[in-house]
PDB file of C-alpha atoms in Angstrom:
ATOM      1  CA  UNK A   3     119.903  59.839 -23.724  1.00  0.00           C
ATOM      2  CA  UNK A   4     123.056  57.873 -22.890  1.00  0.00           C
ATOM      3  CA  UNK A   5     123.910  61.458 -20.470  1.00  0.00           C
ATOM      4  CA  UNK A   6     120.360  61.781 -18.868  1.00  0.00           C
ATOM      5  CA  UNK A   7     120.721  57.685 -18.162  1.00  0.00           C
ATOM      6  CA  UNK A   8     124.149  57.790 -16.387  1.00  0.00           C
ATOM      7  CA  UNK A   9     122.785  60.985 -14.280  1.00  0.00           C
ATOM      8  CA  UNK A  10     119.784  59.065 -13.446  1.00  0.00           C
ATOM      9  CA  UNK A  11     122.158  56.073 -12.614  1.00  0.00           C
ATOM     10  CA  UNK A  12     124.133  58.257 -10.150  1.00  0.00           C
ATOM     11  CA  UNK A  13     121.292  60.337  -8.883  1.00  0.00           C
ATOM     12  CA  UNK A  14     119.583  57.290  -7.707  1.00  0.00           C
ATOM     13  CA  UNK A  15     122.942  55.397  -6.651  1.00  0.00           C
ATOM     14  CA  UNK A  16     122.045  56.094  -3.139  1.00  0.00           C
ATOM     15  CA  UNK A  17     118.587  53.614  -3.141  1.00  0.00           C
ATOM     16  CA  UNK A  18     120.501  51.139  -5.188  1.00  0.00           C
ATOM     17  CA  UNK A  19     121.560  47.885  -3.893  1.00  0.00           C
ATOM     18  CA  UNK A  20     124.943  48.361  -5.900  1.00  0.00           C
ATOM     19  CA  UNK A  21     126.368  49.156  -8.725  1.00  0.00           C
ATOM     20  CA  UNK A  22     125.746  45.875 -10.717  1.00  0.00           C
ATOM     21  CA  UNK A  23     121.507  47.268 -10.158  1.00  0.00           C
ATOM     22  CA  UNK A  24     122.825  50.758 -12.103  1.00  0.00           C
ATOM     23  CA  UNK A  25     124.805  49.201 -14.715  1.00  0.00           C
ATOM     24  CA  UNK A  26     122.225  46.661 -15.781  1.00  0.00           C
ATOM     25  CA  UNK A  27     119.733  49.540 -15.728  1.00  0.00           C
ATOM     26  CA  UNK A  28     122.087  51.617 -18.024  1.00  0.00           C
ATOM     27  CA  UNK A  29     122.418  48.316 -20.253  1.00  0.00           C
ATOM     28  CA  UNK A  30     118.697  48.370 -20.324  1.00  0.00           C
ATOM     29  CA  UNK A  31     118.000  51.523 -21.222  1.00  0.00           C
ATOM     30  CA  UNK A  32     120.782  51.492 -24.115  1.00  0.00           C
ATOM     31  CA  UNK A  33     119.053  48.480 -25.472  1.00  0.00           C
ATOM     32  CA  UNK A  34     115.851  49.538 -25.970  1.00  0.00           C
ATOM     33  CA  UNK A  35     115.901  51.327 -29.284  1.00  0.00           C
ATOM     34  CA  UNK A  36     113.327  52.213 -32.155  1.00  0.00           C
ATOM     35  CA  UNK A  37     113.862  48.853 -33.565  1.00  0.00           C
ATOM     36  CA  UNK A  38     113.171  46.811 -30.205  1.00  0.00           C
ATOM     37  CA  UNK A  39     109.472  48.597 -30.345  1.00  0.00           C
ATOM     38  CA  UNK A  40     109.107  48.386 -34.185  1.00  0.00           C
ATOM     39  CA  UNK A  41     109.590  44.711 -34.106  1.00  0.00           C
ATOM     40  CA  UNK A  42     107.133  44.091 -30.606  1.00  0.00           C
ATOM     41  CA  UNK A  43     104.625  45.794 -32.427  1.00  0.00           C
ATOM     42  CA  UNK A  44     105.033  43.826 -35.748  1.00  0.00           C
ATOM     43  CA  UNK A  45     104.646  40.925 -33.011  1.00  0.00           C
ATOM     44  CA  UNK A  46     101.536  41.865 -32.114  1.00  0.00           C
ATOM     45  CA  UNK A  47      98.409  39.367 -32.860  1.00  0.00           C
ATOM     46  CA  UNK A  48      95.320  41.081 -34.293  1.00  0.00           C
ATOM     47  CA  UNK A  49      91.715  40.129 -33.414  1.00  0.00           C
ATOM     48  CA  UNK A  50      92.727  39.886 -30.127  1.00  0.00           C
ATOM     49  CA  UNK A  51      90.166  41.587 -27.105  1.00  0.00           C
ATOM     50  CA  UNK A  52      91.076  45.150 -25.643  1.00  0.00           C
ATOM     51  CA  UNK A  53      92.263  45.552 -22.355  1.00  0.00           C
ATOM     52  CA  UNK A  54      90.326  47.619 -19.315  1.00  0.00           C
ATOM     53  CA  UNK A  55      92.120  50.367 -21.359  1.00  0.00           C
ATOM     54  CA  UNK A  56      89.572  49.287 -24.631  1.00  0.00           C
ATOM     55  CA  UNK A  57      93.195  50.106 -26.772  1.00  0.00           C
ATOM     56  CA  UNK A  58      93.341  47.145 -29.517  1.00  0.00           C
ATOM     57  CA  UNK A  59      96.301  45.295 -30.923  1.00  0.00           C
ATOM     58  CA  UNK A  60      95.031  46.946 -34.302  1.00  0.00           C
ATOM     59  CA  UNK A  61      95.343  51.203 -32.754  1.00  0.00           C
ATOM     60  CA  UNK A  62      98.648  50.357 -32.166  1.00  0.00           C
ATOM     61  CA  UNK A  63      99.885  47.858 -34.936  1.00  0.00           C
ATOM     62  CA  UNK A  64      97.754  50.538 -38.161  1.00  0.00           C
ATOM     63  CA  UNK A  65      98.801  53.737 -36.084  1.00  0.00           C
ATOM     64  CA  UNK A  66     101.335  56.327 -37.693  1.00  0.00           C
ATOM     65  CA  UNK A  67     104.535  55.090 -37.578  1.00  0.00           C
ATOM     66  CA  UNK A  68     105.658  58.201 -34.708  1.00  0.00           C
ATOM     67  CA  UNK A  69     103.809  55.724 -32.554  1.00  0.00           C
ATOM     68  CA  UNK A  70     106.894  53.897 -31.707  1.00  0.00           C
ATOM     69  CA  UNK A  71     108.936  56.579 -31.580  1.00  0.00           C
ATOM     70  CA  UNK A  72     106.438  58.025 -28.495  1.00  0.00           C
ATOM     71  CA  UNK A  73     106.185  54.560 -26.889  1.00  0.00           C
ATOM     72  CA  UNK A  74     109.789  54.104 -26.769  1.00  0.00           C
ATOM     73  CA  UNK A  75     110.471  57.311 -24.524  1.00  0.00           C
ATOM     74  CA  UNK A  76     107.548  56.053 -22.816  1.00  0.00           C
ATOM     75  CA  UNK A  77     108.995  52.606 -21.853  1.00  0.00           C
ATOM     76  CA  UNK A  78     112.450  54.580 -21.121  1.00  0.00           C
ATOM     77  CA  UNK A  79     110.409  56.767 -18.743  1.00  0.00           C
ATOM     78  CA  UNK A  80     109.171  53.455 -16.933  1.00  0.00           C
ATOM     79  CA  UNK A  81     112.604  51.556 -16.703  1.00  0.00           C
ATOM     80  CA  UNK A  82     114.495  55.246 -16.215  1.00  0.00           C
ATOM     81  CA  UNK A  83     111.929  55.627 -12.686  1.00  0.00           C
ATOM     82  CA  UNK A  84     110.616  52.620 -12.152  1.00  0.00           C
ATOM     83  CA  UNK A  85     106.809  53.215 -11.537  1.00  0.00           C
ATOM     84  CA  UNK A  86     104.676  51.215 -13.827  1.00  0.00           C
ATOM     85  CA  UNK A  87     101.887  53.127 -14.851  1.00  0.00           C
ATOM     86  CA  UNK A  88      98.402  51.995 -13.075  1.00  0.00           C
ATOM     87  CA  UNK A  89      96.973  51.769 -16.819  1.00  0.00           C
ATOM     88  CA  UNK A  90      99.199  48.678 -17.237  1.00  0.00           C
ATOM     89  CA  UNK A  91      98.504  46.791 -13.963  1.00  0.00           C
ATOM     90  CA  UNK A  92      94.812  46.164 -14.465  1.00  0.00           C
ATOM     91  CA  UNK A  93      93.482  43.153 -16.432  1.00  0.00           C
ATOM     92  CA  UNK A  94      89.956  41.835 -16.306  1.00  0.00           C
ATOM     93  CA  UNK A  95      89.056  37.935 -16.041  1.00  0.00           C
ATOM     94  CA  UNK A  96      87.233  35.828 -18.972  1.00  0.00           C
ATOM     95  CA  UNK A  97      85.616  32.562 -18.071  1.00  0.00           C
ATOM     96  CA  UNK A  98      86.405  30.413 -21.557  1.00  0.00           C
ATOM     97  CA  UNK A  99      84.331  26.601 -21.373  1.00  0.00           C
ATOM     98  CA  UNK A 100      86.375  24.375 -21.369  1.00  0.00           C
ATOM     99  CA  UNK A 101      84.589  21.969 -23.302  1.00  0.00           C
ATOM    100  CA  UNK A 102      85.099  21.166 -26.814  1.00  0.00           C
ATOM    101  CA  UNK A 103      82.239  19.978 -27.811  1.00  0.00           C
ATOM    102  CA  UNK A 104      79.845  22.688 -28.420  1.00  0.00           C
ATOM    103  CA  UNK A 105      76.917  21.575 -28.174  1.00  0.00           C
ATOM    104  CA  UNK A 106      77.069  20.430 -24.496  1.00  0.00           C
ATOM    105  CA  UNK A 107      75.817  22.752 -21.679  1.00  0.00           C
ATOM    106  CA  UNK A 108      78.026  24.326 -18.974  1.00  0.00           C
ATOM    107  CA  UNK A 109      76.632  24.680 -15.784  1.00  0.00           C
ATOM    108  CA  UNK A 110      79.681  24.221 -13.428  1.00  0.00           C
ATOM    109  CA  UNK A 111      81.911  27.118 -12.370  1.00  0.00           C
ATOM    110  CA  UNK A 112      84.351  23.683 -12.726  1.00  0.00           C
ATOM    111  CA  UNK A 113      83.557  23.517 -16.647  1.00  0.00           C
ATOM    112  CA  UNK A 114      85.641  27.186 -17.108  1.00  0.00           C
ATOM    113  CA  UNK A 115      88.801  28.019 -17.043  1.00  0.00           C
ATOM    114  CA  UNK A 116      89.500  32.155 -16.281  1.00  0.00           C
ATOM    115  CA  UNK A 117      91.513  33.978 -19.207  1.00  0.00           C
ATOM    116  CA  UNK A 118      93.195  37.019 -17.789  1.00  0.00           C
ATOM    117  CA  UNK A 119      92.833  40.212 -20.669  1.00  0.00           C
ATOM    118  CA  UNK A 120      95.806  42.973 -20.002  1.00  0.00           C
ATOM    119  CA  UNK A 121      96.582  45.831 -21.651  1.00  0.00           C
ATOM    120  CA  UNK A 122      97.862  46.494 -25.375  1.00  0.00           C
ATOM    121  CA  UNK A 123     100.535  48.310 -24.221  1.00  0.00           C
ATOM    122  CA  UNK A 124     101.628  46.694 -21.142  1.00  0.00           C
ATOM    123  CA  UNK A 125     101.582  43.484 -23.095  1.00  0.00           C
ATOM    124  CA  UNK A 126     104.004  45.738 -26.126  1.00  0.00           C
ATOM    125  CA  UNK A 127     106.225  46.697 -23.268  1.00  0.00           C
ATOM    126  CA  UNK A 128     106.813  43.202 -21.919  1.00  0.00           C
ATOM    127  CA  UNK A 129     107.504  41.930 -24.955  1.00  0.00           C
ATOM    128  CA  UNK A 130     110.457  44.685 -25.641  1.00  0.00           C
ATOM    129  CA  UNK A 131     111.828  43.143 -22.620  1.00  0.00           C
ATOM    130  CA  UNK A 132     111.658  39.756 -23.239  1.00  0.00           C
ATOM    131  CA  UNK A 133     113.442  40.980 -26.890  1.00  0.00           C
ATOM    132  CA  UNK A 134     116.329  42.448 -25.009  1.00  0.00           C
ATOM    133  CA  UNK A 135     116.666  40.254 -21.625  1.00  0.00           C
ATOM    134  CA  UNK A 136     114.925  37.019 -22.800  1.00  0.00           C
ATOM    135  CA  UNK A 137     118.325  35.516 -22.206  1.00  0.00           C
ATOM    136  CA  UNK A 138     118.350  36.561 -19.022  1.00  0.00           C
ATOM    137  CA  UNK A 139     115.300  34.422 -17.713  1.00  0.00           C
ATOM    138  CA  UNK A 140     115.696  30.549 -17.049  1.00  0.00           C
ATOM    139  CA  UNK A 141     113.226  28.069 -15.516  1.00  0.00           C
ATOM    140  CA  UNK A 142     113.721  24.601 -15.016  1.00  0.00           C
ATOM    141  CA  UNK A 143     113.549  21.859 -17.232  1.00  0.00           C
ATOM    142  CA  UNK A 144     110.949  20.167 -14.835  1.00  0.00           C
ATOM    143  CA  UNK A 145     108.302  23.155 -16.074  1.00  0.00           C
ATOM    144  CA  UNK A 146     105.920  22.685 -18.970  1.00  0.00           C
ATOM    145  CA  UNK A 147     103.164  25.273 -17.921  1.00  0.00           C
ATOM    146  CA  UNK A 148     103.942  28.490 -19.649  1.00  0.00           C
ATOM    147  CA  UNK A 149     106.802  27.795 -21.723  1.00  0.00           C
ATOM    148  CA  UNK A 150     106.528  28.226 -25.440  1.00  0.00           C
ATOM    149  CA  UNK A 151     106.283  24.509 -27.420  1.00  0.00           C
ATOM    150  CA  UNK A 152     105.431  22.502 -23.876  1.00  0.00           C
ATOM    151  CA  UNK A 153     102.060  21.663 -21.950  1.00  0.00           C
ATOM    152  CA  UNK A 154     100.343  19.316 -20.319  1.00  0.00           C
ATOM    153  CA  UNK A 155     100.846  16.041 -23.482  1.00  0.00           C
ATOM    154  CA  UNK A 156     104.716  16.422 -22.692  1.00  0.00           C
ATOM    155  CA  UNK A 157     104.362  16.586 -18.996  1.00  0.00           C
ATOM    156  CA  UNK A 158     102.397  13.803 -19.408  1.00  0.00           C
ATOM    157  CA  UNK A 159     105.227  11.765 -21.380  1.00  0.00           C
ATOM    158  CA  UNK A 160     108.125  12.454 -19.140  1.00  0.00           C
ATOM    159  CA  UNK A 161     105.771  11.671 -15.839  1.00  0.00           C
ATOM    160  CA  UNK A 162     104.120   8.179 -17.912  1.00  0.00           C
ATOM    161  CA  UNK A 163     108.499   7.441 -18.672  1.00  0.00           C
ATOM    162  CA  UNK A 164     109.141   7.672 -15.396  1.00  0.00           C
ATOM    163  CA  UNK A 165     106.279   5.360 -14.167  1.00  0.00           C
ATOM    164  CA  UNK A 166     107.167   2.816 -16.739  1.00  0.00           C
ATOM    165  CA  UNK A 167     111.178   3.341 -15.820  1.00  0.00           C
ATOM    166  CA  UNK A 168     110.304   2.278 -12.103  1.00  0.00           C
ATOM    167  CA  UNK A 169     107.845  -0.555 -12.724  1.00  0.00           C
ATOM    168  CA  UNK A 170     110.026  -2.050 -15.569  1.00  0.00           C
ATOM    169  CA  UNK A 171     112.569  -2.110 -12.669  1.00  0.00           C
ATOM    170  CA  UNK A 172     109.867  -3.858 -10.670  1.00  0.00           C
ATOM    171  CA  UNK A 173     109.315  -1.011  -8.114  1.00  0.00           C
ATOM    172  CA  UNK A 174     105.893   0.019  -7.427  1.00  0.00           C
ATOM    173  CA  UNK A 175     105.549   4.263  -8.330  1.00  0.00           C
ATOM    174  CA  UNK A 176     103.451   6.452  -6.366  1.00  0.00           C
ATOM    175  CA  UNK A 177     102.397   9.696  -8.371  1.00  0.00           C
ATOM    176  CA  UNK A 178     100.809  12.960  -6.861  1.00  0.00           C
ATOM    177  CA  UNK A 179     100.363  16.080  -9.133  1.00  0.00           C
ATOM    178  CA  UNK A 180      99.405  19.688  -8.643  1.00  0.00           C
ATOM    179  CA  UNK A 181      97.542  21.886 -10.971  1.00  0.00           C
TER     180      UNK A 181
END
């Protein structure tokens, strides 16, 4: 593997920006081992809905353990050339009410909110990255959405500390927000 990865390095050393592009692809590769996809799968949350693929959480998470062993040069293959297969790029779209009380009616396009529903596998393969370059990936501190522990309450709190910051100060605070 480690052979076949520094060929592919070289081979393709001619479409690469540079050499830092070939050695972090090298580093990838290396890191994703049998263990990266045995623990993504023991990640995996049952009793979840298929993707347009119709593969479940539970094919992959009951399958015979030579499952990850097959996914793994799988995943190589896609960070080794680069083309993400078209299985993985399709999702479909969910509307979920968004009220909580049951028993009212939804009538609004307005009362929804759209769930998108990927792939088994494409979701397994982006978690194996996240395992190895997790680390990697920072956002600002200013970002709740999509960020593991923070939403909308503790956007809330910073923006209402703020307010109350400028108007114990006696300013007057103007506040605009985008969803």
């Amino acid at each position: 593997d480690d052979i076949l990865c520094e060929e592919l390095c070289a081979l393709r050393s001619a479409n690469c920006d540079g050499i830092n592009e070939q050695l972090y692809n090298f580093d990838m590769l290396r890191a994703f081992d049998i263990d990266v996809i045995i623990d993504a799968i023991h990640s995996l949350e049952k009793r979840k809905a298929p993707g347009p693929d119709l593969i479940f959480n539970e094919h992959i998470i009951y399958s015979h353990p030579i499952i990850a062993s097959l996914l793994l040069r799988i995943f190589k293959w896609i960070l080794r050339t680069g083309h993400v297969p078209a299985c993985f790029t399709g999702s479909y779209m969910v509307p979920i009410p968004k009220s909580k009380d049951k028993t009212s009616r939804v009538t609004v396009c307005e009362d929804y909110r759209g769930i998108s529903i990927s792939s088994a596998l494409s979701k397994l393969f982006e978690a194996c990255v996240l395992n190895i370059c997790g680390d990697l990936f920072h956002t600002s501190d200013n970002q709740f959405g999509f960020k593991c522990g923070l939403g909308s309450p503790q956007a809330i709190h910073v923006a209402q500390d703020y307010i109350d910051s400028y108007i114990r100060g006696g300013d007057t605070a103007h506040l605009a927000a985008l969803d």
